[in-house]
CSV table of C-alpha atoms in Angstrom, one decimal:
chain,number,residue,atom,x,y,z
A,1,LYS,CA,111.9,121.1,51.2
A,2,GLN,CA,113.4,117.9,50.9
A,3,GLU,CA,116.7,117.6,49.0
A,4,VAL,CA,118.9,114.6,48.0
A,5,THR,CA,122.4,114.9,47.2
A,6,GLN,CA,124.5,111.9,45.7
A,7,ILE,CA,128.2,111.8,45.9
A,8,PRO,CA,130.3,111.1,43.9
A,9,ALA,CA,128.6,112.4,40.6
A,10,ALA,CA,130.8,109.9,38.6
A,11,LEU,CA,132.9,106.9,39.5
A,12,SER,CA,135.2,104.8,37.5
A,13,VAL,CA,136.7,101.7,38.9
A,14,PRO,CA,138.5,98.5,37.6
A,15,GLU,CA,136.4,95.2,37.7
A,16,GLY,CA,136.5,93.3,40.9
A,17,GLU,CA,136.6,96.4,43.1
A,18,ASN,CA,134.3,96.7,46.0
A,19,LEU,CA,132.6,100.4,46.1
A,20,VAL,CA,130.3,102.5,47.9
A,21,LEU,CA,127.9,105.2,46.6
A,22,ASN,CA,126.5,107.7,48.9
A,23,CYS,CA,123.2,109.5,49.4
A,24,SER,CA,122.2,112.3,51.9
A,25,PHE,CA,119.0,113.9,52.5
A,26,THR,CA,118.0,117.2,54.5
A,27,ASP,CA,114.8,115.9,56.1
A,28,SER,CA,114.9,113.0,58.1
A,29,ALA,CA,111.0,112.5,58.3
A,30,ILE,CA,110.8,110.0,55.3
A,31,TYR,CA,108.8,106.9,55.0
A,32,ASN,CA,111.3,104.9,52.9
A,33,LEU,CA,114.4,105.1,50.7
A,34,GLN,CA,115.1,103.4,47.4
A,35,TRP,CA,118.0,102.9,45.1
A,36,PHE,CA,117.4,102.7,41.5
A,37,ARG,CA,119.6,101.8,38.6
A,38,GLN,CA,119.0,103.4,35.1
A,39,ASP,CA,120.8,102.4,32.0
A,40,PRO,CA,121.7,105.1,29.4
A,41,GLY,CA,118.2,106.1,27.7
A,42,LYS,CA,116.3,103.6,29.9
A,43,GLY,CA,113.7,103.6,32.7
A,44,LEU,CA,114.5,103.0,36.4
A,45,THR,CA,115.0,99.7,37.8
A,46,SER,CA,114.3,99.3,41.6
A,47,LEU,CA,117.2,97.7,43.5
A,48,LEU,CA,116.6,97.9,47.1
A,49,LEU,CA,113.8,99.5,49.3
A,50,ILE,CA,114.4,100.5,52.9
A,51,GLN,CA,111.6,101.2,55.2
A,52,SER,CA,112.5,104.1,57.7
A,53,SER,CA,112.4,101.7,60.7
A,54,GLN,CA,115.1,99.5,58.9
A,55,ARG,CA,118.9,99.9,59.0
A,56,GLU,CA,119.8,97.8,55.8
A,57,GLN,CA,118.7,95.7,53.1
A,58,THR,CA,120.6,93.4,50.9
A,59,SER,CA,120.3,91.6,47.6
A,60,GLY,CA,122.8,89.6,46.2
A,61,ARG,CA,125.9,91.8,45.7
A,62,LEU,CA,124.3,94.8,46.8
A,63,ASN,CA,123.9,96.1,50.2
A,64,ALA,CA,122.1,99.3,51.2
A,65,SER,CA,122.2,101.0,54.7
A,66,LEU,CA,120.1,103.7,56.1
A,67,ASP,CA,121.0,106.1,59.0
A,68,LYS,CA,117.7,108.0,59.1
A,69,SER,CA,118.7,110.4,62.0
A,70,SER,CA,121.7,111.6,60.3
A,71,GLY,CA,120.0,111.7,56.8
A,72,ARG,CA,122.4,109.4,55.0
A,73,SER,CA,122.2,106.2,53.0
A,74,THR,CA,125.1,104.1,51.3
A,75,LEU,CA,124.8,101.5,48.7
A,76,TYR,CA,127.6,99.0,48.8
A,77,ILE,CA,128.5,96.9,45.5
A,78,ALA,CA,130.7,94.0,46.1
A,79,ALA,CA,133.0,92.6,43.3
A,80,SER,CA,131.9,94.9,40.7
A,81,GLN,CA,131.4,93.8,37.2
A,82,PRO,CA,131.3,95.7,33.8
A,83,GLY,CA,127.5,94.9,33.8
A,84,ASP,CA,127.3,97.0,36.7
A,85,SER,CA,128.0,100.2,34.8
A,86,ALA,CA,124.8,102.4,34.9
A,87,THR,CA,123.6,105.5,36.8
A,88,TYR,CA,122.4,104.9,40.3
A,89,LEU,CA,119.7,107.0,41.7
A,90,CYS,CA,118.6,107.5,45.3
A,91,ALA,CA,115.1,108.6,46.1
A,92,VAL,CA,113.4,109.3,49.4
A,93,SER,CA,109.6,109.3,50.0
A,94,GLY,CA,107.8,111.7,52.2
A,95,SER,CA,106.2,110.7,55.4
A,96,GLY,CA,102.5,110.0,56.4
A,97,GLY,CA,100.1,110.4,53.6
A,98,SER,CA,102.6,111.9,51.2
A,99,ASN,CA,104.9,108.8,51.1
A,100,TYR,CA,104.2,108.6,47.3
A,101,LYS,CA,106.2,111.7,46.8
A,102,LEU,CA,109.6,110.7,45.8
A,103,THR,CA,112.6,113.2,45.8
A,104,PHE,CA,115.3,111.9,43.7
A,105,GLY,CA,119.1,112.9,43.7
A,106,LYS,CA,120.9,113.5,40.3
A,107,GLY,CA,122.5,110.1,40.7
A,108,THR,CA,126.0,108.6,40.4
A,109,LEU,CA,127.4,107.5,37.0
A,110,LEU,CA,129.2,104.3,37.5
A,111,THR,CA,131.7,102.8,35.0
A,112,VAL,CA,133.4,99.5,35.6
A,113,ASN,CA,136.2,98.8,33.4
A,114,PRO,CA,137.0,95.2,32.2
B,1,GLU,CA,110.5,94.1,32.3
B,2,THR,CA,108.7,96.1,35.1
B,3,GLY,CA,105.3,95.4,33.9
B,4,VAL,CA,105.0,99.0,32.8
B,5,THR,CA,105.1,100.0,29.1
B,6,GLN,CA,105.4,103.3,27.3
B,7,THR,CA,104.8,104.2,23.8
B,8,PRO,CA,106.3,105.6,21.6
B,9,ARG,CA,109.9,105.2,22.9
B,10,HIS,CA,110.9,108.0,20.9
B,11,LEU,CA,109.1,111.1,19.6
B,12,VAL,CA,110.2,114.3,17.7
B,13,MET,CA,107.7,117.2,17.3
B,14,GLY,CA,107.4,120.6,16.3
B,15,MET,CA,106.2,123.3,18.7
B,16,THR,CA,102.9,123.5,17.1
B,17,ASN,CA,102.3,119.8,16.9
B,18,LYS,CA,99.7,117.9,19.2
B,19,LYS,CA,100.8,114.4,20.3
B,20,SER,CA,100.1,112.1,23.1
B,21,LEU,CA,102.4,109.7,25.2
B,22,LYS,CA,100.8,106.5,26.6
B,23,CYS,CA,101.5,104.5,29.5
B,24,GLU,CA,100.1,101.0,30.4
B,25,GLN,CA,100.6,98.9,33.5
B,26,HIS,CA,100.0,95.2,34.1
B,27,LEU,CA,100.6,95.1,37.7
B,28,GLY,CA,97.0,95.5,39.0
B,29,HIS,CA,98.2,98.9,40.6
B,30,ASN,CA,96.0,101.9,41.5
B,31,ALA,CA,98.3,104.7,41.3
B,32,MET,CA,100.0,106.0,38.3
B,33,TYR,CA,102.8,108.8,37.8
B,34,TRP,CA,104.4,111.1,35.1
B,35,TYR,CA,108.0,112.0,35.7
B,36,LYS,CA,110.2,114.4,33.6
B,37,GLN,CA,114.0,113.6,33.6
B,38,SER,CA,115.9,116.6,31.9
B,39,ALA,CA,119.7,116.5,31.4
B,40,LYS,CA,121.7,117.3,34.6
B,41,LYS,CA,118.6,117.7,36.8
B,42,PRO,CA,117.0,115.1,39.1
B,43,LEU,CA,113.7,113.4,38.1
B,44,GLU,CA,110.7,115.6,38.6
B,45,LEU,CA,107.3,114.5,39.8
B,46,MET,CA,104.7,116.0,37.3
B,47,PHE,CA,101.3,114.3,38.1
B,48,VAL,CA,99.9,111.6,40.2
B,49,TYR,CA,96.6,109.6,39.7
B,50,ASN,CA,95.1,107.5,42.6
B,51,PHE,CA,92.1,105.4,41.6
B,52,LYS,CA,91.8,107.2,38.5
B,53,GLU,CA,91.7,110.7,40.2
B,54,GLN,CA,94.2,113.4,39.7
B,55,THR,CA,95.9,113.9,43.3
B,56,GLU,CA,99.0,115.9,42.4
B,57,ASN,CA,99.9,118.4,39.8
B,58,ASN,CA,103.4,119.8,40.4
B,59,SER,CA,102.8,123.2,39.0
B,60,VAL,CA,103.1,121.7,35.5
B,61,PRO,CA,102.3,124.3,32.5
B,62,SER,CA,99.0,123.7,30.9
B,63,ARG,CA,100.6,122.7,27.6
B,64,PHE,CA,101.0,119.2,29.5
B,65,SER,CA,97.7,117.5,29.9
B,66,PRO,CA,97.4,114.3,31.7
B,67,GLU,CA,94.5,111.7,31.3
B,68,CYS,CA,93.6,108.5,33.4
B,69,PRO,CA,90.7,106.8,31.8
B,70,ASN,CA,91.2,103.9,34.1
B,71,SER,CA,93.7,102.4,36.6
B,72,SER,CA,96.0,100.8,34.1
B,73,HIS,CA,96.2,103.4,31.5
B,74,LEU,CA,97.9,106.9,31.6
B,75,PHE,CA,98.1,109.4,28.9
B,76,LEU,CA,100.1,112.8,28.6
B,77,HIS,CA,98.6,115.1,26.0
B,78,LEU,CA,101.1,117.4,24.5
B,79,HIS,CA,100.3,120.8,22.8
B,80,THR,CA,102.4,123.7,21.9
B,81,LEU,CA,105.6,122.5,23.5
B,82,GLN,CA,108.8,124.4,23.8
B,83,PRO,CA,112.5,123.3,23.1
B,84,GLU,CA,113.2,123.3,26.9
B,85,ASP,CA,110.3,120.5,27.2
B,86,SER,CA,112.8,118.0,25.6
B,87,ALA,CA,113.4,115.2,28.1
B,88,LEU,CA,112.9,111.6,29.1
B,89,TYR,CA,109.4,111.3,30.1
B,90,LEU,CA,108.8,108.4,32.6
B,91,CYS,CA,105.7,106.8,33.6
B,92,ALA,CA,105.4,104.9,37.1
B,93,SER,CA,102.9,102.9,39.0
B,94,SER,CA,102.4,101.7,42.6
B,95,PRO,CA,99.8,99.7,44.7
B,96,TRP,CA,98.3,103.0,45.6
B,97,ALA,CA,99.3,106.6,46.6
B,98,GLY,CA,98.9,107.8,50.2
B,99,GLY,CA,100.2,105.1,52.7
B,100,GLY,CA,101.3,101.4,52.7
B,101,ASP,CA,103.1,99.8,50.1
B,102,ASN,CA,104.3,102.7,47.9
B,103,GLU,CA,107.1,101.1,45.8
B,104,GLN,CA,106.9,102.6,42.3
B,105,PHE,CA,107.6,100.5,39.2
B,106,PHE,CA,109.0,102.5,36.1
B,107,GLY,CA,108.4,102.2,32.4
B,108,PRO,CA,111.2,102.5,29.8
B,109,GLY,CA,110.4,106.2,29.0
B,110,THR,CA,109.7,108.2,26.1
B,111,ARG,CA,112.4,110.4,24.7
B,112,LEU,CA,110.8,113.5,23.5
B,113,THR,CA,112.6,116.1,21.3
B,114,VAL,CA,110.8,119.5,20.7
B,115,LEU,CA,112.3,121.3,17.4
């Protein structure tokens, strides 16, 4: 059974700092990996999707990497801002016909202090 | 806005009530999903519908009854719930379920409290 772990569970940084969020998964047979952002009491916003054949994806100040063989992904946030404060969730999808099944981690709660 | 809407946003109900959650997507997708998010636990997939057919029931108790009348609408009918069912219920949609583009788009959720 796939398990996804996110470290750290919570992170507090001053504004302007670069930071890295970590995600690990136990079964490397994945179709892709997604990073989401969730604001308190709200739904999920997709940030980046990395296909299993890719090594990284970039969007603005965000860069996500994937090392499928070692079961790890990182989300790098450059020059953090208070508006980046949210919970960041990592999810992996099953391979083959089960690629719609997402397994989520518990998330990392990020607080960026002004 | 993700193109997925959910109503109501907040719901408080007693254990003997019957209520329904509604989800609508405006993305032209063919797959829709219900997830449950409880405090301190990862999101849990509950049900999947692909082209209006249920393809996944993740051992969900029968007091939760989904309905998908068409590819744009998804309901979750609630009956005789327990306090431990209090959670954020999220709906999502994707182009289809089973291969190819599986990126899921989520609604804002319904915060359910069972008294």
